[in-house]
């Protein structure tokens, strides 16, 4: 095998109470990449379509993640990477993670799978470090493992794949304003009160239990964020209105996707998820802000090969 064409899913990170530790992969939106094994050493981005992003290896997350993998193996050659972006950069649905995970997942396959999925997460995190200044794993883990994932620990890295309830659908709306991950990190507090901590880890535990037992009510009750959402939501136009109309339309819960500005809601069944999409669109239509909307099942496989 010399080359692979792959689908790299968008991902929702944080998931209300799970800042930097929870994430989920989506099915309906993602990038495409073609990765080729070549004789020349190193990594070259040979094509980049759909978004205006740097093609230099060291400035593109796919290049940086790929080099992190190459540094750990004794392969003499290199790789060429084509990226066809469908996810807008800075949207908050894991645009950078899709590229960095796609690169390392395909390279690992083409090399005969010398690395575990957790090792691939580590390489892809170097791409996240380039994109946002922080090597977080909450987008790259679900892209690589599929479904919901929990980063139980960063040191050492311990990723726990979590059950994905079969009727759970996500609705994501991306208002067309850019919020850089690095900027939305700067406004966060570095200390939290014990009172807020207790509420937050109660909800993380509740959410994980709800996902395993497929208890949709419990999932909904647990989708609460006492720490990050009150601060970050200020950067997102009409966040409170989008959230309240989504809940009225039947969503189980609603919050900021990644570092925003995308907003996600979870629903039981596609019918409700579509109603939630309409409710979200109405808010932005009324105030004249352009948007993209995605309604998606949970993607339990993560990155997958596309037969061409
Ligand atoms: P998202 O939350 O959608 O991943 P980020 O703000 O975390 O958005 O990442 C986007 C940043 O990463 C942008 O500054 C962009 O220039 C940079 N970047 C570098 N390479 C890529 C790539 N291949 N895909 C997406 N973003 C990239």
mmCIF file of C-alpha atoms and ligand atoms in Angstrom:
data_model
loop_
_atom_site.group_PDB
_atom_site.id
_atom_site.type_symbol
_atom_site.label_atom_id
_atom_site.label_comp_id
_atom_site.label_asym_id
_atom_site.label_seq_id
_atom_site.Cartn_x
_atom_site.Cartn_y
_atom_site.Cartn_z
ATOM 1 C CA UNK A 1 0.000 0.000 0.000
ATOM 2 C CA UNK A 2 1.491 3.343 -1.116
ATOM 3 C CA UNK A 3 -1.330 5.845 -0.524
ATOM 4 C CA UNK A 4 -4.568 6.298 1.408
ATOM 5 C CA UNK A 5 -7.600 8.564 0.939
ATOM 6 C CA UNK A 6 -9.352 9.232 4.237
ATOM 7 C CA UNK A 7 -12.271 11.028 5.909
ATOM 8 C CA UNK A 8 -11.202 13.012 9.004
ATOM 9 C CA UNK A 9 -14.179 13.870 11.219
ATOM 10 C CA UNK A 10 -15.049 17.139 12.856
ATOM 11 C CA UNK A 11 -15.221 16.835 16.634
ATOM 12 C CA UNK A 12 -16.943 18.598 19.526
ATOM 13 C CA UNK A 13 -14.582 19.119 22.456
ATOM 14 C CA UNK A 14 -15.225 20.128 26.074
ATOM 15 C CA UNK A 15 -18.914 19.034 25.965
ATOM 16 C CA UNK A 16 -20.106 21.499 28.635
ATOM 17 C CA UNK A 17 -18.704 20.124 31.910
ATOM 18 C CA UNK A 18 -15.672 18.308 30.395
ATOM 19 C CA UNK A 19 -13.256 21.159 29.628
ATOM 20 C CA UNK A 20 -10.104 19.743 27.987
ATOM 21 C CA UNK A 21 -11.093 16.128 28.789
ATOM 22 C CA UNK A 22 -14.283 15.180 26.898
ATOM 23 C CA UNK A 23 -14.865 15.026 23.152
ATOM 24 C CA UNK A 24 -16.987 13.329 20.510
ATOM 25 C CA UNK A 25 -16.529 12.615 16.795
ATOM 26 C CA UNK A 26 -19.136 13.632 14.198
ATOM 27 C CA UNK A 27 -20.235 11.854 11.055
ATOM 28 C CA UNK A 28 -21.785 14.500 8.835
ATOM 29 C CA UNK A 29 -18.842 16.886 8.561
ATOM 30 C CA UNK A 30 -15.130 16.323 8.080
ATOM 31 C CA UNK A 31 -12.113 16.897 5.826
ATOM 32 C CA UNK A 32 -10.647 14.584 3.217
ATOM 33 C CA UNK A 33 -6.944 13.844 2.941
ATOM 34 C CA UNK A 34 -4.711 11.806 0.651
ATOM 35 C CA UNK A 35 -1.434 10.606 2.145
ATOM 36 C CA UNK A 36 1.328 9.087 -0.038
ATOM 37 C CA UNK A 37 4.441 7.221 1.011
ATOM 38 C CA UNK A 38 7.429 8.577 -0.953
ATOM 39 C CA UNK A 39 11.204 8.002 -1.073
ATOM 40 C CA UNK A 40 12.157 11.606 -0.194
ATOM 41 C CA UNK A 41 12.627 12.147 3.539
ATOM 42 C CA UNK A 42 10.286 14.408 5.558
ATOM 43 C CA UNK A 43 6.752 15.662 5.015
ATOM 44 C CA UNK A 44 5.460 17.840 2.173
ATOM 45 C CA UNK A 45 1.978 19.352 1.906
ATOM 46 C CA UNK A 46 1.450 19.119 -1.852
ATOM 47 C CA UNK A 47 -2.145 20.386 -2.060
ATOM 48 C CA UNK A 48 -4.432 22.345 0.276
ATOM 49 C CA UNK A 49 -7.938 23.188 -0.903
ATOM 50 C CA UNK A 50 -11.001 24.719 0.734
ATOM 51 C CA UNK A 51 -9.294 27.049 3.247
ATOM 52 C CA UNK A 52 -6.509 29.589 3.145
ATOM 53 C CA UNK A 53 -3.958 27.854 5.389
ATOM 54 C CA UNK A 54 -0.162 27.604 5.341
ATOM 55 C CA UNK A 55 1.341 24.793 3.261
ATOM 56 C CA UNK A 56 4.796 24.935 4.883
ATOM 57 C CA UNK A 57 5.335 21.710 6.826
ATOM 58 C CA UNK A 58 6.252 23.482 10.072
ATOM 59 C CA UNK A 59 3.276 25.869 9.902
ATOM 60 C CA UNK A 60 0.635 23.266 9.113
ATOM 61 C CA UNK A 61 -0.651 21.026 11.912
ATOM 62 C CA UNK A 62 -0.600 17.982 9.601
ATOM 63 C CA UNK A 63 3.108 18.566 8.923
ATOM 64 C CA UNK A 64 4.006 19.100 12.582
ATOM 65 C CA UNK A 65 2.044 16.041 13.777
ATOM 66 C CA UNK A 66 3.549 13.951 10.962
ATOM 67 C CA UNK A 67 7.097 15.013 11.870
ATOM 68 C CA UNK A 68 6.427 14.064 15.526
ATOM 69 C CA UNK A 69 5.558 10.546 14.314
ATOM 70 C CA UNK A 70 8.559 10.321 11.965
ATOM 71 C CA UNK A 71 10.893 11.297 14.821
ATOM 72 C CA UNK A 72 9.824 8.151 16.713
ATOM 73 C CA UNK A 73 10.371 5.576 13.943
ATOM 74 C CA UNK A 74 13.258 4.406 11.800
ATOM 75 C CA UNK A 75 11.484 4.762 8.422
ATOM 76 C CA UNK A 76 13.950 6.170 5.884
ATOM 77 C CA UNK A 77 11.488 7.816 3.467
ATOM 78 C CA UNK A 78 8.776 10.443 3.816
ATOM 79 C CA UNK A 79 5.175 11.368 3.012
ATOM 80 C CA UNK A 80 3.209 13.724 0.769
ATOM 81 C CA UNK A 81 -0.055 15.092 2.101
ATOM 82 C CA UNK A 82 -3.074 16.528 0.261
ATOM 83 C CA UNK A 83 -5.665 18.277 2.426
ATOM 84 C CA UNK A 84 -9.193 19.016 1.220
ATOM 85 C CA UNK A 85 -10.689 21.172 3.981
ATOM 86 C CA UNK A 86 -14.431 21.087 4.549
ATOM 87 C CA UNK A 87 -14.172 22.228 8.189
ATOM 88 C CA UNK A 88 -13.554 25.947 8.577
ATOM 89 C CA UNK A 89 -10.434 26.812 10.602
ATOM 90 C CA UNK A 90 -11.238 28.424 13.926
ATOM 91 C CA UNK A 91 -14.829 27.178 13.874
ATOM 92 C CA UNK A 92 -14.557 25.249 17.139
ATOM 93 C CA UNK A 93 -15.314 21.843 15.637
ATOM 94 C CA UNK A 94 -11.772 20.544 15.483
ATOM 95 C CA UNK A 95 -10.491 21.826 12.158
ATOM 96 C CA UNK A 96 -6.855 21.562 13.239
ATOM 97 C CA UNK A 97 -7.431 18.186 14.938
ATOM 98 C CA UNK A 98 -8.911 16.711 11.740
ATOM 99 C CA UNK A 99 -5.693 17.488 9.833
ATOM 100 C CA UNK A 100 -3.214 16.425 12.499
ATOM 101 C CA UNK A 101 -5.023 13.161 13.282
ATOM 102 C CA UNK A 102 -5.588 12.370 9.594
ATOM 103 C CA UNK A 103 -1.876 12.704 8.880
ATOM 104 C CA UNK A 104 -0.692 10.435 11.690
ATOM 105 C CA UNK A 105 -3.510 7.859 11.303
ATOM 106 C CA UNK A 106 -2.759 7.350 7.589
ATOM 107 C CA UNK A 107 1.033 7.387 8.054
ATOM 108 C CA UNK A 108 0.727 4.724 10.755
ATOM 109 C CA UNK A 109 -1.393 2.539 8.429
ATOM 110 C CA UNK A 110 1.057 2.963 5.541
ATOM 111 C CA UNK A 111 3.951 1.999 7.832
ATOM 112 C CA UNK A 112 2.230 -1.230 8.972
ATOM 113 C CA UNK A 113 0.737 0.181 12.216
ATOM 114 C CA UNK A 114 3.802 0.389 14.472
ATOM 115 C CA UNK A 115 2.013 2.790 16.880
ATOM 116 C CA UNK A 116 -0.972 2.401 19.239
ATOM 117 C CA UNK A 117 -3.925 4.794 18.998
ATOM 118 C CA UNK A 118 -2.833 6.525 22.216
ATOM 119 C CA UNK A 119 0.645 7.087 20.714
ATOM 120 C CA UNK A 120 -1.041 8.632 17.648
ATOM 121 C CA UNK A 121 -2.959 10.967 19.997
ATOM 122 C CA UNK A 122 0.382 12.120 21.410
ATOM 123 C CA UNK A 123 1.768 12.929 17.927
ATOM 124 C CA UNK A 124 -1.444 14.704 16.885
ATOM 125 C CA UNK A 125 -1.317 16.802 20.081
ATOM 126 C CA UNK A 126 1.833 18.443 18.675
ATOM 127 C CA UNK A 127 -0.390 19.779 15.864
ATOM 128 C CA UNK A 128 -2.778 21.176 18.491
ATOM 129 C CA UNK A 129 0.165 22.843 20.204
ATOM 130 C CA UNK A 130 0.919 24.654 16.927
ATOM 131 C CA UNK A 131 -2.741 25.672 16.411
ATOM 132 C CA UNK A 132 -3.536 26.954 19.890
ATOM 133 C CA UNK A 133 -0.352 27.002 21.959
ATOM 134 C CA UNK A 134 -1.657 24.146 24.139
ATOM 135 C CA UNK A 135 -1.221 20.429 23.358
ATOM 136 C CA UNK A 136 -4.778 19.485 24.300
ATOM 137 C CA UNK A 137 -6.196 16.061 23.374
ATOM 138 C CA UNK A 138 -9.958 16.513 23.615
ATOM 139 C CA UNK A 139 -10.439 16.903 19.831
ATOM 140 C CA UNK A 140 -7.710 14.567 18.596
ATOM 141 C CA UNK A 141 -8.732 11.664 20.889
ATOM 142 C CA UNK A 142 -12.304 11.265 19.535
ATOM 143 C CA UNK A 143 -11.092 11.757 15.934
ATOM 144 C CA UNK A 144 -8.674 8.829 16.392
ATOM 145 C CA UNK A 145 -10.719 6.539 18.687
ATOM 146 C CA UNK A 146 -14.219 7.433 17.391
ATOM 147 C CA UNK A 147 -17.298 8.077 19.531
ATOM 148 C CA UNK A 148 -17.001 9.831 22.891
ATOM 149 C CA UNK A 149 -13.631 9.890 24.646
ATOM 150 C CA UNK A 150 -12.391 10.951 28.065
ATOM 151 C CA UNK A 151 -8.826 12.125 28.636
ATOM 152 C CA UNK A 152 -8.538 10.660 32.151
ATOM 153 C CA UNK A 153 -4.976 11.911 32.508
ATOM 154 C CA UNK A 154 -2.501 13.949 30.457
ATOM 155 C CA UNK A 155 0.584 12.815 32.416
ATOM 156 C CA UNK A 156 0.749 9.949 31.593
ATOM 157 C CA UNK A 157 -1.645 10.158 28.665
ATOM 158 C CA UNK A 158 -4.642 7.907 29.385
ATOM 159 C CA UNK A 159 -7.566 8.015 26.947
ATOM 160 C CA UNK A 160 -10.793 6.173 27.777
ATOM 161 C CA UNK A 161 -13.234 5.490 24.912
ATOM 162 C CA UNK A 162 -16.814 5.973 26.213
ATOM 163 C CA UNK A 163 -20.030 4.339 25.003
ATOM 164 C CA UNK A 164 -22.004 6.364 22.430
ATOM 165 C CA UNK A 165 -25.811 6.035 22.809
ATOM 166 C CA UNK A 166 -27.287 4.932 19.479
ATOM 167 C CA UNK A 167 -30.031 7.596 19.303
ATOM 168 C CA UNK A 168 -27.814 10.528 20.235
ATOM 169 C CA UNK A 169 -27.582 13.249 17.558
ATOM 170 C CA UNK A 170 -25.620 16.482 17.580
ATOM 171 C CA UNK A 171 -26.704 19.782 16.081
ATOM 172 C CA UNK A 172 -23.900 22.294 15.583
ATOM 173 C CA UNK A 173 -24.289 25.880 14.423
ATOM 174 C CA UNK A 174 -21.269 27.938 13.392
ATOM 175 C CA UNK A 175 -21.957 31.687 13.385
ATOM 176 C CA UNK A 176 -19.577 33.177 10.820
ATOM 177 C CA UNK A 177 -17.281 35.037 13.163
ATOM 178 C CA UNK A 178 -13.811 33.779 14.050
ATOM 179 C CA UNK A 179 -12.771 33.065 17.634
ATOM 180 C CA UNK A 180 -9.169 31.843 17.862
ATOM 181 C CA UNK A 181 -8.612 29.026 20.360
ATOM 182 C CA UNK A 182 -5.587 30.903 21.679
ATOM 183 C CA UNK A 183 -7.701 34.060 22.314
ATOM 184 C CA UNK A 184 -10.548 32.239 24.012
ATOM 185 C CA UNK A 185 -8.042 30.499 26.288
ATOM 186 C CA UNK A 186 -6.559 33.822 27.386
ATOM 187 C CA UNK A 187 -9.832 34.997 28.989
ATOM 188 C CA UNK A 188 -10.199 31.916 31.205
ATOM 189 C CA UNK A 189 -9.573 32.054 34.946
ATOM 190 C CA UNK A 190 -6.765 29.807 36.163
ATOM 191 C CA UNK A 191 -8.342 29.228 39.605
ATOM 192 C CA UNK A 192 -11.811 27.879 40.407
ATOM 193 C CA UNK A 193 -13.725 27.684 43.681
ATOM 194 C CA UNK A 194 -14.242 24.367 45.448
ATOM 195 C CA UNK A 195 -18.007 24.979 45.176
ATOM 196 C CA UNK A 196 -17.810 25.193 41.367
ATOM 197 C CA UNK A 197 -15.432 22.227 41.244
ATOM 198 C CA UNK A 198 -17.910 20.038 43.136
ATOM 199 C CA UNK A 199 -20.745 20.949 40.746
ATOM 200 C CA UNK A 200 -18.524 20.375 37.716
ATOM 201 C CA UNK A 201 -17.188 16.920 38.597
ATOM 202 C CA UNK A 202 -20.671 15.852 39.675
ATOM 203 C CA UNK A 203 -21.820 16.657 36.146
ATOM 204 C CA UNK A 204 -18.837 14.949 34.460
ATOM 205 C CA UNK A 205 -19.600 11.769 36.420
ATOM 206 C CA UNK A 206 -23.312 12.093 35.594
ATOM 207 C CA UNK A 207 -22.589 12.569 31.896
ATOM 208 C CA UNK A 208 -20.309 9.509 31.705
ATOM 209 C CA UNK A 209 -22.877 7.402 33.608
ATOM 210 C CA UNK A 210 -25.638 8.676 31.298
ATOM 211 C CA UNK A 211 -23.621 7.817 28.168
ATOM 212 C CA UNK A 212 -22.967 4.270 29.407
ATOM 213 C CA UNK A 213 -26.513 3.548 30.569
ATOM 214 C CA UNK A 214 -27.996 5.399 27.538
ATOM 215 C CA UNK A 215 -30.060 7.436 30.000
ATOM 216 C CA UNK A 216 -30.887 10.475 27.860
ATOM 217 C CA UNK A 217 -32.480 12.390 30.754
ATOM 218 C CA UNK A 218 -29.337 12.006 32.825
ATOM 219 C CA UNK A 219 -27.196 13.103 29.853
ATOM 220 C CA UNK A 220 -29.351 16.225 29.573
ATOM 221 C CA UNK A 221 -29.199 17.027 33.314
ATOM 222 C CA UNK A 222 -25.423 16.679 33.267
ATOM 223 C CA UNK A 223 -24.743 18.948 30.270
ATOM 224 C CA UNK A 224 -24.024 21.928 32.505
ATOM 225 C CA UNK A 225 -20.815 23.971 32.693
ATOM 226 C CA UNK A 226 -20.295 26.166 35.761
ATOM 227 C CA UNK A 227 -16.721 27.154 34.931
ATOM 228 C CA UNK A 228 -15.924 27.943 31.297
ATOM 229 C CA UNK A 229 -19.258 28.649 29.587
ATOM 230 C CA UNK A 230 -20.185 31.685 31.747
ATOM 231 C CA UNK A 231 -16.920 33.370 30.623
ATOM 232 C CA UNK A 232 -16.548 32.175 27.036
ATOM 233 C CA UNK A 233 -20.174 32.602 26.029
ATOM 234 C CA UNK A 234 -19.621 36.370 26.119
ATOM 235 C CA UNK A 235 -17.543 35.993 22.895
ATOM 236 C CA UNK A 236 -20.427 34.310 21.042
ATOM 237 C CA UNK A 237 -23.267 36.471 19.703
ATOM 238 C CA UNK A 238 -26.746 35.493 21.001
ATOM 239 C CA UNK A 239 -25.389 32.447 22.858
ATOM 240 C CA UNK A 240 -28.067 32.566 25.592
ATOM 241 C CA UNK A 241 -30.879 32.841 23.051
ATOM 242 C CA UNK A 242 -29.523 29.971 20.915
ATOM 243 C CA UNK A 243 -29.288 27.841 24.042
ATOM 244 C CA UNK A 244 -32.759 28.620 25.374
ATOM 245 C CA UNK A 245 -34.499 28.119 21.998
ATOM 246 C CA UNK A 246 -32.609 24.825 21.466
ATOM 247 C CA UNK A 247 -33.785 23.532 24.826
ATOM 248 C CA UNK A 248 -37.344 24.667 24.030
ATOM 249 C CA UNK A 249 -37.136 22.773 20.707
ATOM 250 C CA UNK A 250 -36.386 19.592 22.664
ATOM 251 C CA UNK A 251 -32.591 19.415 22.955
ATOM 252 C CA UNK A 252 -31.215 17.471 25.922
ATOM 253 C CA UNK A 253 -28.535 20.091 26.484
ATOM 254 C CA UNK A 254 -26.595 22.804 24.688
ATOM 255 C CA UNK A 255 -23.164 24.383 25.093
ATOM 256 C CA UNK A 256 -20.075 25.826 23.409
ATOM 257 C CA UNK A 257 -18.307 23.516 20.960
ATOM 258 C CA UNK A 258 -14.591 23.560 21.674
ATOM 259 C CA UNK A 259 -13.498 27.130 22.172
ATOM 260 C CA UNK A 260 -16.393 28.439 20.050
ATOM 261 C CA UNK A 261 -17.897 30.199 18.270
ATOM 262 C CA UNK A 262 -19.789 27.016 17.260
ATOM 263 C CA UNK A 263 -22.603 25.996 19.603
ATOM 264 C CA UNK A 264 -23.655 22.353 19.922
ATOM 265 C CA UNK A 265 -26.803 20.673 21.199
ATOM 266 C CA UNK A 266 -27.451 16.975 21.788
ATOM 267 C CA UNK A 267 -30.870 15.461 21.086
ATOM 268 C CA UNK A 268 -32.487 12.062 21.267
ATOM 269 C CA UNK A 269 -33.227 11.170 17.637
ATOM 270 C CA UNK A 270 -32.649 12.924 14.332
ATOM 271 C CA UNK A 271 -36.145 14.489 14.235
ATOM 272 C CA UNK A 272 -35.527 16.597 17.345
ATOM 273 C CA UNK A 273 -31.967 17.413 16.216
ATOM 274 C CA UNK A 274 -33.413 18.840 12.964
ATOM 275 C CA UNK A 275 -35.966 20.935 14.913
ATOM 276 C CA UNK A 276 -33.137 22.249 17.076
ATOM 277 C CA UNK A 277 -31.208 23.180 13.897
ATOM 278 C CA UNK A 278 -34.181 25.245 12.711
ATOM 279 C CA UNK A 279 -34.512 26.959 16.103
ATOM 280 C CA UNK A 280 -30.803 27.849 16.088
ATOM 281 C CA UNK A 281 -30.942 29.138 12.483
ATOM 282 C CA UNK A 282 -33.947 31.362 13.318
ATOM 283 C CA UNK A 283 -31.940 33.154 16.015
ATOM 284 C CA UNK A 284 -29.061 34.064 13.661
ATOM 285 C CA UNK A 285 -31.380 34.859 10.754
ATOM 286 C CA UNK A 286 -33.223 37.364 12.972
ATOM 287 C CA UNK A 287 -30.039 39.194 13.927
ATOM 288 C CA UNK A 288 -28.461 38.956 10.464
ATOM 289 C CA UNK A 289 -25.454 36.736 11.200
ATOM 290 C CA UNK A 290 -24.490 34.107 8.569
ATOM 291 C CA UNK A 291 -24.065 30.551 9.784
ATOM 292 C CA UNK A 292 -23.398 26.916 8.853
ATOM 293 C CA UNK A 293 -25.449 24.174 10.496
ATOM 294 C CA UNK A 294 -24.643 20.470 10.794
ATOM 295 C CA UNK A 295 -26.875 17.708 12.124
ATOM 296 C CA UNK A 296 -24.928 14.543 12.766
ATOM 297 C CA UNK A 297 -25.028 11.131 14.325
ATOM 298 C CA UNK A 298 -22.131 10.272 16.600
ATOM 299 C CA UNK A 299 -19.299 8.816 14.500
ATOM 300 C CA UNK A 300 -18.216 5.697 16.356
ATOM 301 C CA UNK A 301 -15.382 4.784 13.947
ATOM 302 C CA UNK A 302 -13.442 8.055 13.838
ATOM 303 C CA UNK A 303 -11.152 8.477 10.824
ATOM 304 C CA UNK A 304 -11.972 6.071 8.011
ATOM 305 C CA UNK A 305 -10.582 5.129 4.633
ATOM 306 C CA UNK A 306 -12.504 6.311 1.567
ATOM 307 C CA UNK A 307 -12.353 3.934 -1.377
ATOM 308 C CA UNK A 308 -11.545 5.910 -4.535
HETATM 309 P P1 LIG B 1 -10.449 24.613 15.467
HETATM 310 O O1 LIG B 1 -11.080 24.752 16.809
HETATM 311 O O2 LIG B 1 -11.469 24.658 14.378
HETATM 312 O O3 LIG B 1 -9.515 23.461 15.355
HETATM 313 P P2 LIG B 1 -8.207 26.269 15.943
HETATM 314 O O4 LIG B 1 -8.285 27.742 16.164
HETATM 315 O O5 LIG B 1 -7.887 25.362 17.081
HETATM 316 O O6 LIG B 1 -9.575 25.878 15.242
HETATM 317 O O7 LIG B 1 -7.135 25.914 14.821
HETATM 318 C C1 LIG B 1 -7.027 26.676 13.708
HETATM 319 C C2 LIG B 1 -5.611 27.267 13.659
HETATM 320 O O8 LIG B 1 -4.697 26.245 13.241
HETATM 321 C C3 LIG B 1 -5.548 28.376 12.639
HETATM 322 O O9 LIG B 1 -4.724 29.392 13.175
HETATM 323 C C4 LIG B 1 -4.847 27.743 11.448
HETATM 324 O O10 LIG B 1 -4.063 28.653 10.721
HETATM 325 C C5 LIG B 1 -3.964 26.676 12.091
HETATM 326 N N1 LIG B 1 -3.743 25.531 11.181
HETATM 327 C C6 LIG B 1 -2.554 25.100 10.712
HETATM 328 N N2 LIG B 1 -2.711 24.025 9.927
HETATM 329 C C7 LIG B 1 -4.035 23.758 9.873
HETATM 330 C C8 LIG B 1 -4.798 22.771 9.216
HETATM 331 N N3 LIG B 1 -4.251 21.859 8.430
HETATM 332 N N4 LIG B 1 -6.138 22.781 9.404
HETATM 333 C C9 LIG B 1 -6.712 23.714 10.207
HETATM 334 N N5 LIG B 1 -6.027 24.683 10.850
HETATM 335 C C10 LIG B 1 -4.695 24.715 10.698
#
